[in-house]
PDB file of C-alpha atoms in Angstrom:
ATOM      1  CA  MET V   1       0.000   0.000   0.000  1.00  0.00           C
ATOM      2  CA  GLN V   2       3.052   2.273  -0.129  1.00  0.00           C
ATOM      3  CA  ASP V   3       1.838   3.586  -3.503  1.00  0.00           C
ATOM      4  CA  PHE V   4      -1.257   4.997  -1.828  1.00  0.00           C
ATOM      5  CA  LYS V   5      -0.872   8.019   0.396  1.00  0.00           C
ATOM      6  CA  LEU V   6      -4.120   9.585   1.555  1.00  0.00           C
ATOM      7  CA  ASP V   7      -4.315  12.686   3.730  1.00  0.00           C
ATOM      8  CA  ASP V   8      -7.306  12.647   6.040  1.00  0.00           C
ATOM      9  CA  THR V   9      -6.604  16.273   6.997  1.00  0.00           C
ATOM     10  CA  SER V  10      -6.887  17.468   3.387  1.00  0.00           C
ATOM     11  CA  SER V  11      -9.928  19.390   2.196  1.00  0.00           C
ATOM     12  CA  MET V  12     -10.035  17.007  -0.786  1.00  0.00           C
ATOM     13  CA  PRO V  13     -12.344  14.062   0.011  1.00  0.00           C
ATOM     14  CA  LEU V  14     -10.647  10.677   0.450  1.00  0.00           C
ATOM     15  CA  TRP V  15     -12.466   9.206  -2.547  1.00  0.00           C
ATOM     16  CA  ALA V  16     -11.155  12.027  -4.769  1.00  0.00           C
ATOM     17  CA  GLN V  17      -7.612  11.565  -3.458  1.00  0.00           C
ATOM     18  CA  LEU V  18      -7.804   7.829  -4.122  1.00  0.00           C
ATOM     19  CA  LYS V  19      -9.278   8.301  -7.585  1.00  0.00           C
ATOM     20  CA  LYS V  20      -6.608  10.831  -8.485  1.00  0.00           C
ATOM     21  CA  ARG V  21      -3.840   8.537  -7.224  1.00  0.00           C
ATOM     22  CA  LEU V  22      -5.167   5.448  -9.012  1.00  0.00           C
ATOM     23  CA  THR V  23      -5.645   7.419 -12.228  1.00  0.00           C
ATOM     24  CA  TYR V  24      -2.042   8.566 -11.995  1.00  0.00           C
ATOM     25  CA  LEU V  25      -0.720   5.057 -11.293  1.00  0.00           C
ATOM     26  CA  ILE V  26      -2.691   3.590 -14.189  1.00  0.00           C
ATOM     27  CA  THR V  27      -1.929   6.279 -16.757  1.00  0.00           C
ATOM     28  CA  THR V  28       1.774   6.415 -15.951  1.00  0.00           C
ATOM     29  CA  GLY V  29       2.178   2.667 -16.323  1.00  0.00           C
ATOM     30  CA  ALA V  30       2.660   1.733 -12.683  1.00  0.00           C
ATOM     31  CA  TYR V  31      -0.274  -0.574 -13.428  1.00  0.00           C
ATOM     32  CA  ALA V  32       0.385  -1.799 -16.943  1.00  0.00           C
ATOM     33  CA  TYR V  33      -2.365  -2.790 -19.371  1.00  0.00           C
ATOM     34  CA  GLY V  34      -3.937  -6.007 -18.122  1.00  0.00           C
ATOM     35  CA  GLU V  35      -2.298  -5.846 -14.694  1.00  0.00           C
ATOM     36  CA  LYS V  36      -4.435  -6.791 -11.725  1.00  0.00           C
ATOM     37  CA  LEU V  37      -5.209  -4.058  -9.207  1.00  0.00           C
ATOM     38  CA  PRO V  38      -5.750  -4.631  -5.479  1.00  0.00           C
ATOM     39  CA  THR V  39      -9.253  -5.742  -4.593  1.00  0.00           C
ATOM     40  CA  VAL V  40     -11.705  -3.250  -3.133  1.00  0.00           C
ATOM     41  CA  ARG V  41     -11.460  -5.089   0.172  1.00  0.00           C
ATOM     42  CA  GLU V  42      -7.635  -5.038   0.140  1.00  0.00           C
ATOM     43  CA  LEU V  43      -7.519  -1.297  -0.513  1.00  0.00           C
ATOM     44  CA  SER V  44     -10.244  -0.604   1.999  1.00  0.00           C
ATOM     45  CA  SER V  45      -8.542  -2.458   4.843  1.00  0.00           C
ATOM     46  CA  GLY V  46      -5.008  -1.427   3.822  1.00  0.00           C
ATOM     47  CA  LEU V  47      -5.870   2.258   3.703  1.00  0.00           C
ATOM     48  CA  GLY V  48      -8.364   2.263   6.548  1.00  0.00           C
ATOM     49  CA  VAL V  49     -11.166   3.728   4.421  1.00  0.00           C
ATOM     50  CA  ALA V  50     -14.720   2.540   3.969  1.00  0.00           C
ATOM     51  CA  TYR V  51     -15.364  -0.285   1.525  1.00  0.00           C
ATOM     52  CA  ASN V  52     -18.019   1.861  -0.190  1.00  0.00           C
ATOM     53  CA  THR V  53     -15.469   4.647  -0.751  1.00  0.00           C
ATOM     54  CA  VAL V  54     -13.098   2.346  -2.638  1.00  0.00           C
ATOM     55  CA  SER V  55     -16.016   0.736  -4.462  1.00  0.00           C
ATOM     56  CA  LYS V  56     -17.193   4.162  -5.687  1.00  0.00           C
ATOM     57  CA  VAL V  57     -13.690   4.976  -6.977  1.00  0.00           C
ATOM     58  CA  TYR V  58     -13.490   1.668  -8.849  1.00  0.00           C
ATOM     59  CA  ARG V  59     -16.924   2.284 -10.406  1.00  0.00           C
ATOM     60  CA  ASP V  60     -15.809   5.760 -11.515  1.00  0.00           C
ATOM     61  CA  LEU V  61     -12.565   4.430 -12.987  1.00  0.00           C
ATOM     62  CA  GLU V  62     -14.452   1.685 -14.796  1.00  0.00           C
ATOM     63  CA  ARG V  63     -16.887   4.257 -16.195  1.00  0.00           C
ATOM     64  CA  ASP V  64     -13.876   6.320 -17.305  1.00  0.00           C
ATOM     65  CA  GLY V  65     -12.490   3.301 -19.145  1.00  0.00           C
ATOM     66  CA  LEU V  66      -9.334   2.925 -17.068  1.00  0.00           C
ATOM     67  CA  ILE V  67     -10.163  -0.396 -15.409  1.00  0.00           C
ATOM     68  CA  ARG V  68     -12.387  -3.407 -15.937  1.00  0.00           C
ATOM     69  CA  THR V  69     -13.738  -5.773 -13.324  1.00  0.00           C
ATOM     70  CA  LYS V  70     -14.135  -9.411 -14.291  1.00  0.00           C
ATOM     71  CA  GLN V  71     -16.465 -11.192 -11.903  1.00  0.00           C
ATOM     72  CA  GLY V  72     -14.522 -13.790  -9.958  1.00  0.00           C
ATOM     73  CA  SER V  73     -11.159 -12.774 -11.470  1.00  0.00           C
ATOM     74  CA  GLY V  74     -10.477  -9.269 -10.209  1.00  0.00           C
ATOM     75  CA  THR V  75     -10.008  -5.757 -11.495  1.00  0.00           C
ATOM     76  CA  PHE V  76      -7.514  -4.994 -14.243  1.00  0.00           C
ATOM     77  CA  SER V  77      -6.003  -1.939 -15.914  1.00  0.00           C
ATOM     78  CA  THR V  78      -7.418  -1.344 -19.391  1.00  0.00           C
ATOM     79  CA  TYR V  79      -5.365   1.758 -20.100  1.00  0.00           C
ATOM     80  CA  ARG V  80      -3.120   1.657 -23.153  1.00  0.00           C
ATOM     81  CA  LYS V  81      -0.913   4.704 -23.347  1.00  0.00           C
ATOM     82  CA  ASP V  82      -0.693   4.567 -27.148  1.00  0.00           C
ATOM     83  CA  GLU V  83      -4.500   4.816 -27.396  1.00  0.00           C
ATOM     84  CA  ARG V  84      -4.589   7.983 -25.286  1.00  0.00           C
ATOM     85  CA  ALA V  85      -2.091  10.071 -27.243  1.00  0.00           C
ATOM     86  CA  ASP V  86      -4.663  12.868 -27.475  1.00  0.00           C
ATOM     87  CA  TYR V  87      -4.051  13.603 -23.779  1.00  0.00           C
ATOM     88  CA  PRO V  88      -0.347  14.354 -23.360  1.00  0.00           C
ATOM     89  CA  ASP V  89      -0.583  14.672 -19.584  1.00  0.00           C
ATOM     90  CA  ALA V  90      -2.680  12.164 -17.671  1.00  0.00           C
ATOM     91  CA  ALA V  91      -2.540  14.270 -14.520  1.00  0.00           C
ATOM     92  CA  VAL V  92      -4.168  17.202 -16.321  1.00  0.00           C
ATOM     93  CA  GLU V  93      -6.817  14.872 -17.743  1.00  0.00           C
ATOM     94  CA  ALA V  94      -7.540  13.574 -14.238  1.00  0.00           C
ATOM     95  CA  LEU V  95      -7.913  17.126 -12.911  1.00  0.00           C
ATOM     96  CA  ALA V  96     -10.196  18.073 -15.809  1.00  0.00           C
ATOM     97  CA  THR V  97     -12.321  15.011 -15.078  1.00  0.00           C
ATOM     98  CA  GLU V  98     -12.611  16.072 -11.444  1.00  0.00           C
ATOM     99  CA  LEU V  99     -13.551  19.611 -12.514  1.00  0.00           C
ATOM    100  CA  VAL V 100     -16.317  18.370 -14.813  1.00  0.00           C
ATOM    101  CA  GLU V 101     -17.660  15.978 -12.156  1.00  0.00           C
ATOM    102  CA  LYS V 102     -17.692  18.693  -9.486  1.00  0.00           C
ATOM    103  CA  ALA V 103     -19.260  21.249 -11.842  1.00  0.00           C
ATOM    104  CA  ARG V 104     -22.062  18.811 -12.671  1.00  0.00           C
ATOM    105  CA  GLU V 105     -22.451  17.995  -8.991  1.00  0.00           C
ATOM    106  CA  VAL V 106     -23.117  21.645  -8.147  1.00  0.00           C
ATOM    107  CA  GLY V 107     -25.385  22.142 -11.155  1.00  0.00           C
ATOM    108  CA  MET V 108     -23.126  24.133 -13.473  1.00  0.00           C
ATOM    109  CA  THR V 109     -23.744  23.929 -17.197  1.00  0.00           C
ATOM    110  CA  GLU V 110     -21.034  23.182 -19.745  1.00  0.00           C
ATOM    111  CA  ASP V 111     -21.028  26.840 -20.839  1.00  0.00           C
ATOM    112  CA  GLU V 112     -20.651  28.065 -17.248  1.00  0.00           C
ATOM    113  CA  THR V 113     -17.799  25.639 -16.636  1.00  0.00           C
ATOM    114  CA  MET V 114     -15.981  26.631 -19.819  1.00  0.00           C
ATOM    115  CA  ARG V 115     -16.469  30.333 -19.015  1.00  0.00           C
ATOM    116  CA  LEU V 116     -14.935  29.730 -15.566  1.00  0.00           C
ATOM    117  CA  VAL V 117     -11.905  27.969 -17.089  1.00  0.00           C
ATOM    118  CA  ARG V 118     -11.447  30.700 -19.718  1.00  0.00           C
ATOM    119  CA  ASN V 119     -11.621  33.405 -17.036  1.00  0.00           C
ATOM    120  CA  LEU V 120      -9.063  31.622 -14.867  1.00  0.00           C
ATOM    121  CA  TRP V 121      -6.800  31.046 -17.867  1.00  0.00           C
ATOM    122  CA  GLY V 122      -7.068  34.710 -18.833  1.00  0.00           C
ATOM    123  CA  ARG V 123      -6.099  35.798 -15.325  1.00  0.00           C
ATOM    124  CA  GLY V 124      -3.012  33.604 -15.494  1.00  0.00           C
ATOM    125  CA  VAL V 125      -4.094  31.365 -12.646  1.00  0.00           C
TER     126      VAL V 125
END
């Protein structure tokens, strides 16, 4: 579990920290295509977080096309770096994904979200 460092004092929720970390590990090749990831139960007990928290992260990553769960076999990385050449930086893609999810969560439209990003970009943030 040394690859997983979560900060329970951070303002970022644990599930978001875990999702960000797993996305990074998968997209940088720490988990190669087809490699088995820890089970939900292993991560939950190893990190001391709720089973449902890890389960939510795995569902999100599966929806994002980064992992695939095979009933009775485990969860595996489905990320192939050569197929994702349109995103030169996986960390930026992960942050953009979090932005879109959070914007939807609070009820922002696509136009409002894009306007926010353009304004921040223009201010040099």
